[in-house]
């Protein structure tokens, strides 16, 4: 039996940061951002709003859609690189806020691939007998963004997405997941300070070591190749032709990356789910955020083949094929 996605949910904070706002903060322009990234605006948390607050909203919506009560969740996996604090896990905070008293809970750290990694782990637990797993991806990227660095600050946004996994049938649900990592290139995308290597200090703060640094151009090329490879792997493992994919939901990093990947896969624009124009790159949250929008707008319909592909820091890359 496959595990099935019983319900989806998402949440974004209400505060909108437009490209025009960014023009007033760094040396950039709406034209440059739209042409180079496809992003028009992104959402930012309100002061005091944290990762678990976004996760709670998304999780509650997913539980409602799945018609599953919080007390019936066995496990909560929360994918994030921007948790409320280093300790305890944000998943435990969410467990309490939801009242999911029976659920085990832990965070998953796989950057932008976090959701697909967590989905894969959840799938394995359901296949071995667990009844309900809540997978949430929630990110407050604004907390690790250097708002004076035009190379990165135009790219990221805050948001959360969630799915509830349960027992499915033999021919529908999660057909496969594939996960990859290559730790040889950690500096491609990283936050160098604030961990045990460079603990939080005035120096770390002064040198902006607690903010995200990225080699954008090199990352771009690897992202396209890796997502293409992961997508093919998903199709091949299931004996499915790329033409049979109905909806392609890639990690929302950059419009040019999404278009290049779907073009290489031979997937038409009508099959590609895009919402990064509204939310930017929300790291682990981007796929479940886009998936929930696709479900609510009925772009994803029962019986369809949905392909998820992600790429991120680590480096990590991953895919999942779902029969809806
Ligand atoms: N506004 C205006 N100019 C900017 C800018 C901004 N916000 N950011 C960078 N530039 C400038 C650069 O300084 C550079 O100027 P120079 O030629 O005078 O040095 C020029 O634009 C081109 O920079 P480059 O980095 O080559 O641009 P690019 O076409 O690669 O686009 C990214 C930059 C970051 C948008 C793009 O590389 C990207 O999206 N990469 C992938 C990032 C990603 O998805 N990472 C996460 C994966 S999970």
mmCIF file of C-alpha atoms and ligand atoms in Angstrom:
data_model
loop_
_atom_site.group_PDB
_atom_site.id
_atom_site.type_symbol
_atom_site.label_atom_id
_atom_site.label_comp_id
_atom_site.label_asym_id
_atom_site.label_seq_id
_atom_site.Cartn_x
_atom_site.Cartn_y
_atom_site.Cartn_z
ATOM 1 C CA UNK A 1 0.000 0.000 0.000
ATOM 2 C CA UNK A 2 1.188 3.519 -0.777
ATOM 3 C CA UNK A 3 0.829 6.354 1.645
ATOM 4 C CA UNK A 4 -1.589 9.057 0.560
ATOM 5 C CA UNK A 5 -1.652 12.816 0.996
ATOM 6 C CA UNK A 6 -4.975 13.186 2.835
ATOM 7 C CA UNK A 7 -4.946 16.985 2.980
ATOM 8 C CA UNK A 8 -2.824 20.042 2.279
ATOM 9 C CA UNK A 9 -2.565 23.463 3.918
ATOM 10 C CA UNK A 10 -0.440 26.572 3.753
ATOM 11 C CA UNK A 11 0.016 29.965 5.332
ATOM 12 C CA UNK A 12 1.906 33.136 4.474
ATOM 13 C CA UNK A 13 2.248 36.197 6.707
ATOM 14 C CA UNK A 14 0.232 39.232 5.668
ATOM 15 C CA UNK A 15 3.092 41.747 5.271
ATOM 16 C CA UNK A 16 4.070 42.171 1.594
ATOM 17 C CA UNK A 17 7.532 43.362 0.523
ATOM 18 C CA UNK A 18 7.467 44.427 -3.128
ATOM 19 C CA UNK A 19 10.345 44.971 -5.521
ATOM 20 C CA UNK A 20 9.593 48.694 -5.255
ATOM 21 C CA UNK A 21 10.188 48.444 -1.491
ATOM 22 C CA UNK A 22 13.541 46.729 -2.169
ATOM 23 C CA UNK A 23 14.513 49.531 -4.573
ATOM 24 C CA UNK A 24 14.463 51.808 -1.537
ATOM 25 C CA UNK A 25 16.649 49.425 0.512
ATOM 26 C CA UNK A 26 19.452 48.314 -1.859
ATOM 27 C CA UNK A 27 20.845 49.220 -5.293
ATOM 28 C CA UNK A 28 18.405 47.194 -7.386
ATOM 29 C CA UNK A 29 15.384 47.640 -9.635
ATOM 30 C CA UNK A 30 12.044 45.988 -10.205
ATOM 31 C CA UNK A 31 13.107 45.355 -13.818
ATOM 32 C CA UNK A 32 16.316 43.550 -12.769
ATOM 33 C CA UNK A 33 14.555 41.398 -10.162
ATOM 34 C CA UNK A 34 11.681 40.420 -12.475
ATOM 35 C CA UNK A 35 13.975 39.691 -15.443
ATOM 36 C CA UNK A 36 16.604 37.733 -13.468
ATOM 37 C CA UNK A 37 14.339 35.936 -10.958
ATOM 38 C CA UNK A 38 10.646 36.305 -11.863
ATOM 39 C CA UNK A 39 9.895 37.463 -8.308
ATOM 40 C CA UNK A 40 7.568 40.465 -7.871
ATOM 41 C CA UNK A 41 6.877 40.359 -4.148
ATOM 42 C CA UNK A 42 7.417 38.207 -1.068
ATOM 43 C CA UNK A 43 5.846 37.905 2.394
ATOM 44 C CA UNK A 44 7.594 38.747 5.637
ATOM 45 C CA UNK A 45 6.675 37.879 9.217
ATOM 46 C CA UNK A 46 5.426 40.545 11.590
ATOM 47 C CA UNK A 47 7.715 41.418 14.518
ATOM 48 C CA UNK A 48 7.513 38.584 17.034
ATOM 49 C CA UNK A 49 6.110 36.070 14.532
ATOM 50 C CA UNK A 50 8.276 32.937 14.284
ATOM 51 C CA UNK A 51 8.579 29.669 12.384
ATOM 52 C CA UNK A 52 6.187 27.736 14.645
ATOM 53 C CA UNK A 53 3.501 30.427 14.255
ATOM 54 C CA UNK A 54 3.465 29.989 10.467
ATOM 55 C CA UNK A 55 3.698 26.205 10.848
ATOM 56 C CA UNK A 56 0.688 26.138 13.169
ATOM 57 C CA UNK A 57 -1.576 27.896 10.658
ATOM 58 C CA UNK A 58 -0.480 25.677 7.764
ATOM 59 C CA UNK A 59 -0.789 22.511 9.870
ATOM 60 C CA UNK A 60 -4.277 23.369 11.113
ATOM 61 C CA UNK A 61 -5.427 23.955 7.545
ATOM 62 C CA UNK A 62 -3.937 20.645 6.382
ATOM 63 C CA UNK A 63 -5.590 18.755 9.262
ATOM 64 C CA UNK A 64 -8.931 20.341 8.426
ATOM 65 C CA UNK A 65 -8.582 19.431 4.748
ATOM 66 C CA UNK A 66 -7.601 15.864 5.698
ATOM 67 C CA UNK A 67 -10.387 15.593 8.287
ATOM 68 C CA UNK A 68 -7.838 14.314 10.798
ATOM 69 C CA UNK A 69 -7.767 15.439 14.432
ATOM 70 C CA UNK A 70 -4.536 16.636 16.045
ATOM 71 C CA UNK A 71 -4.858 13.895 18.673
ATOM 72 C CA UNK A 72 -4.735 11.285 15.884
ATOM 73 C CA UNK A 73 -1.293 12.331 14.604
ATOM 74 C CA UNK A 74 1.465 9.828 15.391
ATOM 75 C CA UNK A 75 4.459 11.835 14.168
ATOM 76 C CA UNK A 76 5.230 15.451 13.279
ATOM 77 C CA UNK A 77 8.149 16.166 10.947
ATOM 78 C CA UNK A 78 8.930 19.862 10.559
ATOM 79 C CA UNK A 79 11.325 20.809 7.780
ATOM 80 C CA UNK A 80 13.073 24.108 8.407
ATOM 81 C CA UNK A 81 16.413 25.881 8.518
ATOM 82 C CA UNK A 82 14.940 28.818 10.451
ATOM 83 C CA UNK A 83 13.382 27.241 13.543
ATOM 84 C CA UNK A 84 12.226 29.337 16.498
ATOM 85 C CA UNK A 85 15.472 28.549 18.392
ATOM 86 C CA UNK A 86 18.296 25.959 18.327
ATOM 87 C CA UNK A 87 16.581 24.100 21.180
ATOM 88 C CA UNK A 88 14.013 22.612 21.492
ATOM 89 C CA UNK A 89 12.924 21.519 18.045
ATOM 90 C CA UNK A 90 10.242 23.692 16.469
ATOM 91 C CA UNK A 91 8.291 20.474 15.841
ATOM 92 C CA UNK A 92 7.893 20.059 19.620
ATOM 93 C CA UNK A 93 6.589 23.620 19.948
ATOM 94 C CA UNK A 94 4.126 22.880 17.162
ATOM 95 C CA UNK A 95 3.102 19.590 18.781
ATOM 96 C CA UNK A 96 2.058 21.505 21.902
ATOM 97 C CA UNK A 97 0.323 24.324 20.016
ATOM 98 C CA UNK A 98 -1.671 21.818 17.973
ATOM 99 C CA UNK A 99 -2.535 19.670 20.982
ATOM 100 C CA UNK A 100 -1.098 16.655 19.162
ATOM 101 C CA UNK A 101 -0.310 15.002 22.477
ATOM 102 C CA UNK A 102 0.294 11.487 21.080
ATOM 103 C CA UNK A 103 2.691 12.598 18.359
ATOM 104 C CA UNK A 104 6.453 12.191 18.363
ATOM 105 C CA UNK A 105 8.059 15.300 16.886
ATOM 106 C CA UNK A 106 11.363 16.386 15.374
ATOM 107 C CA UNK A 107 12.792 18.862 12.901
ATOM 108 C CA UNK A 108 14.316 17.908 9.553
ATOM 109 C CA UNK A 109 17.220 19.970 8.237
ATOM 110 C CA UNK A 110 17.718 19.641 4.495
ATOM 111 C CA UNK A 111 17.374 23.279 3.406
ATOM 112 C CA UNK A 112 15.176 23.746 0.323
ATOM 113 C CA UNK A 113 14.847 19.947 0.011
ATOM 114 C CA UNK A 114 13.484 19.683 3.550
ATOM 115 C CA UNK A 115 9.888 19.061 2.539
ATOM 116 C CA UNK A 116 10.687 16.244 0.086
ATOM 117 C CA UNK A 117 13.104 14.698 2.614
ATOM 118 C CA UNK A 118 10.426 14.853 5.342
ATOM 119 C CA UNK A 119 7.808 13.478 2.954
ATOM 120 C CA UNK A 120 10.083 10.549 2.173
ATOM 121 C CA UNK A 121 10.615 9.768 5.877
ATOM 122 C CA UNK A 122 6.886 10.089 6.558
ATOM 123 C CA UNK A 123 6.140 7.781 3.635
ATOM 124 C CA UNK A 124 8.450 5.115 5.093
ATOM 125 C CA UNK A 125 6.708 5.313 8.476
ATOM 126 C CA UNK A 126 3.235 5.034 6.942
ATOM 127 C CA UNK A 127 4.359 2.062 4.849
ATOM 128 C CA UNK A 128 5.537 0.337 8.026
ATOM 129 C CA UNK A 129 2.237 0.804 9.819
ATOM 130 C CA UNK A 130 2.010 4.310 11.246
ATOM 131 C CA UNK A 131 -1.451 5.846 10.723
ATOM 132 C CA UNK A 132 -1.001 9.603 10.413
ATOM 133 C CA UNK A 133 2.107 11.716 9.894
ATOM 134 C CA UNK A 134 1.987 15.505 9.714
ATOM 135 C CA UNK A 135 4.688 16.938 7.463
ATOM 136 C CA UNK A 136 5.173 20.688 7.786
ATOM 137 C CA UNK A 137 7.716 22.973 6.154
ATOM 138 C CA UNK A 138 7.973 26.429 7.626
ATOM 139 C CA UNK A 139 10.580 29.108 7.015
ATOM 140 C CA UNK A 140 11.307 32.604 8.233
ATOM 141 C CA UNK A 141 14.027 33.303 5.684
ATOM 142 C CA UNK A 142 13.852 37.013 6.548
ATOM 143 C CA UNK A 143 15.561 36.157 9.867
ATOM 144 C CA UNK A 144 18.722 34.927 8.101
ATOM 145 C CA UNK A 145 18.665 37.456 5.246
ATOM 146 C CA UNK A 146 21.196 40.275 5.039
ATOM 147 C CA UNK A 147 18.951 43.161 4.027
ATOM 148 C CA UNK A 148 21.955 45.117 2.736
ATOM 149 C CA UNK A 149 23.070 42.357 0.298
ATOM 150 C CA UNK A 150 21.311 42.780 -3.040
ATOM 151 C CA UNK A 151 22.640 39.410 -4.233
ATOM 152 C CA UNK A 152 20.422 37.541 -1.788
ATOM 153 C CA UNK A 153 17.811 39.818 -0.198
ATOM 154 C CA UNK A 154 15.676 40.042 -3.341
ATOM 155 C CA UNK A 155 15.279 36.257 -3.478
ATOM 156 C CA UNK A 156 13.786 35.001 -0.241
ATOM 157 C CA UNK A 157 10.449 35.120 1.564
ATOM 158 C CA UNK A 158 8.626 33.650 4.575
ATOM 159 C CA UNK A 159 5.855 31.037 4.521
ATOM 160 C CA UNK A 160 4.706 27.549 5.468
ATOM 161 C CA UNK A 161 3.050 24.533 3.899
ATOM 162 C CA UNK A 162 1.840 21.230 5.314
ATOM 163 C CA UNK A 163 0.429 17.851 4.335
ATOM 164 C CA UNK A 164 -1.160 15.037 6.325
ATOM 165 C CA UNK A 165 -0.079 11.574 5.267
ATOM 166 C CA UNK A 166 -2.112 8.436 5.901
ATOM 167 C CA UNK A 167 -2.791 4.998 4.472
ATOM 168 C CA UNK A 168 -3.530 5.076 0.734
ATOM 169 C CA UNK A 169 -4.173 2.482 -1.920
ATOM 170 C CA UNK A 170 -1.983 0.391 -4.152
ATOM 171 C CA UNK A 171 -2.237 2.566 -7.248
ATOM 172 C CA UNK A 172 -2.409 6.083 -5.820
ATOM 173 C CA UNK A 173 -0.528 8.159 -3.283
ATOM 174 C CA UNK A 174 3.239 8.543 -3.041
ATOM 175 C CA UNK A 175 4.658 6.285 -5.745
ATOM 176 C CA UNK A 176 8.317 7.016 -5.013
ATOM 177 C CA UNK A 177 10.775 9.404 -3.434
ATOM 178 C CA UNK A 178 14.451 9.864 -4.274
ATOM 179 C CA UNK A 179 16.862 11.771 -2.051
ATOM 180 C CA UNK A 180 20.434 12.907 -2.748
ATOM 181 C CA UNK A 181 23.199 14.879 -1.065
ATOM 182 C CA UNK A 182 26.695 16.047 -1.902
ATOM 183 C CA UNK A 183 28.488 17.739 0.966
ATOM 184 C CA UNK A 184 31.542 18.732 -1.046
ATOM 185 C CA UNK A 185 30.228 22.211 -1.815
ATOM 186 C CA UNK A 186 28.838 23.614 1.455
ATOM 187 C CA UNK A 187 29.812 27.214 0.610
ATOM 188 C CA UNK A 188 27.479 27.361 -2.389
ATOM 189 C CA UNK A 189 24.632 28.323 -0.062
ATOM 190 C CA UNK A 190 25.333 28.670 3.648
ATOM 191 C CA UNK A 191 24.991 30.600 6.881
ATOM 192 C CA UNK A 192 28.550 30.403 8.235
ATOM 193 C CA UNK A 193 28.020 31.741 11.757
ATOM 194 C CA UNK A 194 25.737 31.165 14.692
ATOM 195 C CA UNK A 195 26.374 27.413 15.025
ATOM 196 C CA UNK A 196 29.031 25.478 16.965
ATOM 197 C CA UNK A 197 31.789 26.322 14.435
ATOM 198 C CA UNK A 198 31.333 30.062 14.897
ATOM 199 C CA UNK A 199 29.084 30.509 17.933
ATOM 200 C CA UNK A 200 26.949 33.637 18.137
ATOM 201 C CA UNK A 201 29.117 36.612 19.085
ATOM 202 C CA UNK A 202 29.437 40.320 18.412
ATOM 203 C CA UNK A 203 32.063 39.485 15.780
ATOM 204 C CA UNK A 204 29.736 37.052 13.998
ATOM 205 C CA UNK A 205 27.039 39.704 13.974
ATOM 206 C CA UNK A 206 29.356 42.561 12.925
ATOM 207 C CA UNK A 207 30.718 40.470 10.032
ATOM 208 C CA UNK A 208 27.205 39.391 9.043
ATOM 209 C CA UNK A 209 28.219 35.741 9.401
ATOM 210 C CA UNK A 210 24.737 34.824 10.688
ATOM 211 C CA UNK A 211 23.151 35.620 7.315
ATOM 212 C CA UNK A 212 22.761 33.559 4.168
ATOM 213 C CA UNK A 213 25.607 33.708 1.630
ATOM 214 C CA UNK A 214 25.244 32.271 -1.826
ATOM 215 C CA UNK A 215 27.223 31.809 -5.022
ATOM 216 C CA UNK A 216 24.181 32.525 -7.139
ATOM 217 C CA UNK A 217 25.558 31.908 -10.579
ATOM 218 C CA UNK A 218 27.233 28.544 -9.830
ATOM 219 C CA UNK A 219 24.218 27.438 -7.777
ATOM 220 C CA UNK A 220 21.951 28.232 -10.706
ATOM 221 C CA UNK A 221 23.671 25.787 -13.037
ATOM 222 C CA UNK A 222 23.801 22.955 -10.497
ATOM 223 C CA UNK A 223 20.146 23.529 -9.566
ATOM 224 C CA UNK A 224 18.988 23.054 -13.158
ATOM 225 C CA UNK A 225 21.015 19.858 -13.665
ATOM 226 C CA UNK A 226 20.115 18.334 -10.287
ATOM 227 C CA UNK A 227 16.376 18.941 -10.545
ATOM 228 C CA UNK A 228 16.338 17.562 -14.066
ATOM 229 C CA UNK A 229 18.193 14.440 -12.882
ATOM 230 C CA UNK A 230 15.873 13.928 -9.886
ATOM 231 C CA UNK A 231 12.796 14.342 -12.096
ATOM 232 C CA UNK A 232 14.022 11.728 -14.565
ATOM 233 C CA UNK A 233 14.844 9.387 -11.698
ATOM 234 C CA UNK A 234 11.254 9.620 -10.430
ATOM 235 C CA UNK A 235 9.753 8.961 -13.853
ATOM 236 C CA UNK A 236 12.143 6.093 -14.676
ATOM 237 C CA UNK A 237 11.608 4.349 -11.325
ATOM 238 C CA UNK A 238 7.887 4.197 -12.039
ATOM 239 C CA UNK A 239 8.086 3.390 -15.749
ATOM 240 C CA UNK A 240 6.355 6.665 -16.510
ATOM 241 C CA UNK A 241 7.070 8.806 -19.591
ATOM 242 C CA UNK A 242 7.726 12.484 -18.890
ATOM 243 C CA UNK A 243 4.748 13.261 -21.158
ATOM 244 C CA UNK A 244 2.493 11.454 -18.638
ATOM 245 C CA UNK A 245 3.266 13.960 -15.879
ATOM 246 C CA UNK A 246 0.220 16.201 -15.368
ATOM 247 C CA UNK A 247 1.591 18.759 -12.928
ATOM 248 C CA UNK A 248 5.220 19.619 -12.185
ATOM 249 C CA UNK A 249 5.862 21.392 -8.879
ATOM 250 C CA UNK A 250 9.533 22.308 -8.559
ATOM 251 C CA UNK A 251 11.160 24.168 -5.685
ATOM 252 C CA UNK A 252 10.408 27.830 -6.358
ATOM 253 C CA UNK A 253 13.948 29.255 -6.528
ATOM 254 C CA UNK A 254 14.074 31.341 -9.687
ATOM 255 C CA UNK A 255 11.733 31.562 -12.678
ATOM 256 C CA UNK A 256 14.631 30.981 -15.070
ATOM 257 C CA UNK A 257 15.589 27.790 -13.221
ATOM 258 C CA UNK A 258 11.980 26.525 -13.305
ATOM 259 C CA UNK A 259 11.610 27.275 -17.006
ATOM 260 C CA UNK A 260 14.986 25.742 -17.885
ATOM 261 C CA UNK A 261 14.205 22.534 -15.973
ATOM 262 C CA UNK A 262 10.709 22.113 -17.417
ATOM 263 C CA UNK A 263 12.012 22.854 -20.911
ATOM 264 C CA UNK A 264 14.767 20.211 -20.584
ATOM 265 C CA UNK A 265 12.144 17.736 -19.337
ATOM 266 C CA UNK A 266 9.872 18.566 -22.263
ATOM 267 C CA UNK A 267 7.087 19.640 -19.910
ATOM 268 C CA UNK A 268 4.892 22.444 -21.280
ATOM 269 C CA UNK A 269 4.349 25.659 -19.328
ATOM 270 C CA UNK A 270 0.736 24.631 -18.638
ATOM 271 C CA UNK A 271 2.017 21.741 -16.491
ATOM 272 C CA UNK A 272 4.390 23.897 -14.474
ATOM 273 C CA UNK A 273 3.191 25.236 -11.122
ATOM 274 C CA UNK A 274 4.646 28.663 -10.400
ATOM 275 C CA UNK A 275 3.899 30.959 -7.484
ATOM 276 C CA UNK A 276 7.320 32.409 -6.738
ATOM 277 C CA UNK A 277 6.262 35.697 -8.318
ATOM 278 C CA UNK A 278 4.125 36.214 -5.171
ATOM 279 C CA UNK A 279 6.262 34.552 -2.483
ATOM 280 C CA UNK A 280 9.892 34.373 -3.648
ATOM 281 C CA UNK A 281 12.052 31.468 -2.496
ATOM 282 C CA UNK A 282 10.604 30.180 0.786
ATOM 283 C CA UNK A 283 13.168 27.349 1.029
ATOM 284 C CA UNK A 284 11.618 24.118 2.393
ATOM 285 C CA UNK A 285 8.144 25.684 2.394
ATOM 286 C CA UNK A 286 8.080 26.430 -1.313
ATOM 287 C CA UNK A 287 6.867 23.049 -2.608
ATOM 288 C CA UNK A 288 4.019 22.501 -0.080
ATOM 289 C CA UNK A 289 3.022 26.170 -0.503
ATOM 290 C CA UNK A 290 2.777 25.677 -4.263
ATOM 291 C CA UNK A 291 1.144 22.254 -3.862
ATOM 292 C CA UNK A 292 -1.593 23.661 -1.627
ATOM 293 C CA UNK A 293 -2.290 26.449 -4.116
ATOM 294 C CA UNK A 294 -2.412 23.895 -6.941
ATOM 295 C CA UNK A 295 -4.880 21.758 -4.972
ATOM 296 C CA UNK A 296 -7.103 24.684 -3.959
ATOM 297 C CA UNK A 297 -7.174 26.080 -7.514
ATOM 298 C CA UNK A 298 -7.860 22.559 -8.860
ATOM 299 C CA UNK A 299 -4.748 22.605 -11.014
ATOM 300 C CA UNK A 300 -4.129 19.236 -9.344
ATOM 301 C CA UNK A 301 -7.038 16.830 -9.812
ATOM 302 C CA UNK A 302 -7.773 13.323 -8.575
ATOM 303 C CA UNK A 303 -5.969 10.652 -10.586
ATOM 304 C CA UNK A 304 -3.293 13.009 -11.911
ATOM 305 C CA UNK A 305 0.452 12.398 -11.759
ATOM 306 C CA UNK A 306 2.213 15.105 -9.774
ATOM 307 C CA UNK A 307 5.991 15.420 -9.868
ATOM 308 C CA UNK A 308 7.863 17.273 -7.117
ATOM 309 C CA UNK A 309 11.541 18.206 -7.503
ATOM 310 C CA UNK A 310 13.767 20.165 -5.157
ATOM 311 C CA UNK A 311 17.293 21.471 -4.877
ATOM 312 C CA UNK A 312 19.063 23.285 -2.075
ATOM 313 C CA UNK A 313 21.949 23.910 0.271
ATOM 314 C CA UNK A 314 24.033 20.964 1.326
ATOM 315 C CA UNK A 315 23.992 20.411 -1.545
ATOM 316 C CA UNK A 316 20.812 18.363 -1.591
ATOM 317 C CA UNK A 317 18.382 17.413 -4.333
ATOM 318 C CA UNK A 318 15.288 15.215 -4.312
ATOM 319 C CA UNK A 319 12.089 14.228 -6.079
ATOM 320 C CA UNK A 320 8.753 12.582 -5.391
ATOM 321 C CA UNK A 321 6.103 11.203 -7.716
ATOM 322 C CA UNK A 322 2.528 11.248 -6.467
ATOM 323 C CA UNK A 323 -0.626 9.809 -8.040
ATOM 324 C CA UNK A 324 -3.244 12.234 -6.671
HETATM 325 N N1 LIG B 1 19.915 44.037 -8.467
HETATM 326 C C1 LIG B 1 20.720 44.495 -9.448
HETATM 327 N N2 LIG B 1 21.864 43.885 -9.799
HETATM 328 C C2 LIG B 1 22.200 42.786 -9.148
HETATM 329 C C3 LIG B 1 21.417 42.248 -8.119
HETATM 330 C C4 LIG B 1 20.241 42.934 -7.778
HETATM 331 N N3 LIG B 1 19.422 42.486 -6.819
HETATM 332 N N4 LIG B 1 22.011 41.127 -7.663
HETATM 333 C C5 LIG B 1 23.132 40.953 -8.374
HETATM 334 N N5 LIG B 1 23.250 41.967 -9.267
HETATM 335 C C6 LIG B 1 24.317 42.173 -10.224
HETATM 336 C C7 LIG B 1 25.616 41.523 -9.831
HETATM 337 O O1 LIG B 1 26.309 42.330 -8.918
HETATM 338 C C8 LIG B 1 26.316 41.393 -11.149
HETATM 339 O O2 LIG B 1 26.881 42.652 -11.464
HETATM 340 P P1 LIG B 1 28.356 42.727 -12.126
HETATM 341 O O3 LIG B 1 28.204 42.013 -13.440
HETATM 342 O O4 LIG B 1 28.568 44.184 -12.242
HETATM 343 O O5 LIG B 1 29.264 42.010 -11.175
HETATM 344 C C9 LIG B 1 25.165 41.160 -12.132
HETATM 345 O O6 LIG B 1 23.964 41.566 -11.471
HETATM 346 C C10 LIG B 1 25.025 39.720 -12.580
HETATM 347 O O7 LIG B 1 25.163 38.915 -11.433
HETATM 348 P P2 LIG B 1 24.973 37.372 -11.519
HETATM 349 O O8 LIG B 1 25.158 36.776 -10.158
HETATM 350 O O9 LIG B 1 25.803 36.803 -12.636
HETATM 351 O O10 LIG B 1 23.444 37.294 -11.953
HETATM 352 P P3 LIG B 1 22.572 36.041 -12.300
HETATM 353 O O11 LIG B 1 21.998 36.211 -13.624
HETATM 354 O O12 LIG B 1 23.270 34.751 -11.989
HETATM 355 O O13 LIG B 1 21.369 36.193 -11.263
HETATM 356 C C11 LIG B 1 20.663 35.214 -9.207
HETATM 357 C C12 LIG B 1 21.627 36.167 -9.886
HETATM 358 C C13 LIG B 1 21.044 35.132 -7.732
HETATM 359 C C14 LIG B 1 19.280 35.755 -9.365
HETATM 360 C C15 LIG B 1 20.764 33.837 -9.882
HETATM 361 O O14 LIG B 1 22.098 33.457 -10.003
HETATM 362 C C16 LIG B 1 20.035 32.773 -9.110
HETATM 363 O O15 LIG B 1 18.843 32.822 -8.937
HETATM 364 N N6 LIG B 1 20.768 31.736 -8.719
HETATM 365 C C17 LIG B 1 20.193 30.604 -8.051
HETATM 366 C C18 LIG B 1 19.956 30.949 -6.669
HETATM 367 C C19 LIG B 1 19.138 29.947 -5.991
HETATM 368 O O16 LIG B 1 18.123 29.557 -6.455
HETATM 369 N N7 LIG B 1 19.591 29.560 -4.829
HETATM 370 C C20 LIG B 1 18.871 28.782 -3.947
HETATM 371 C C21 LIG B 1 18.682 27.430 -4.414
HETATM 372 S S1 LIG B 1 17.700 26.696 -3.241
#
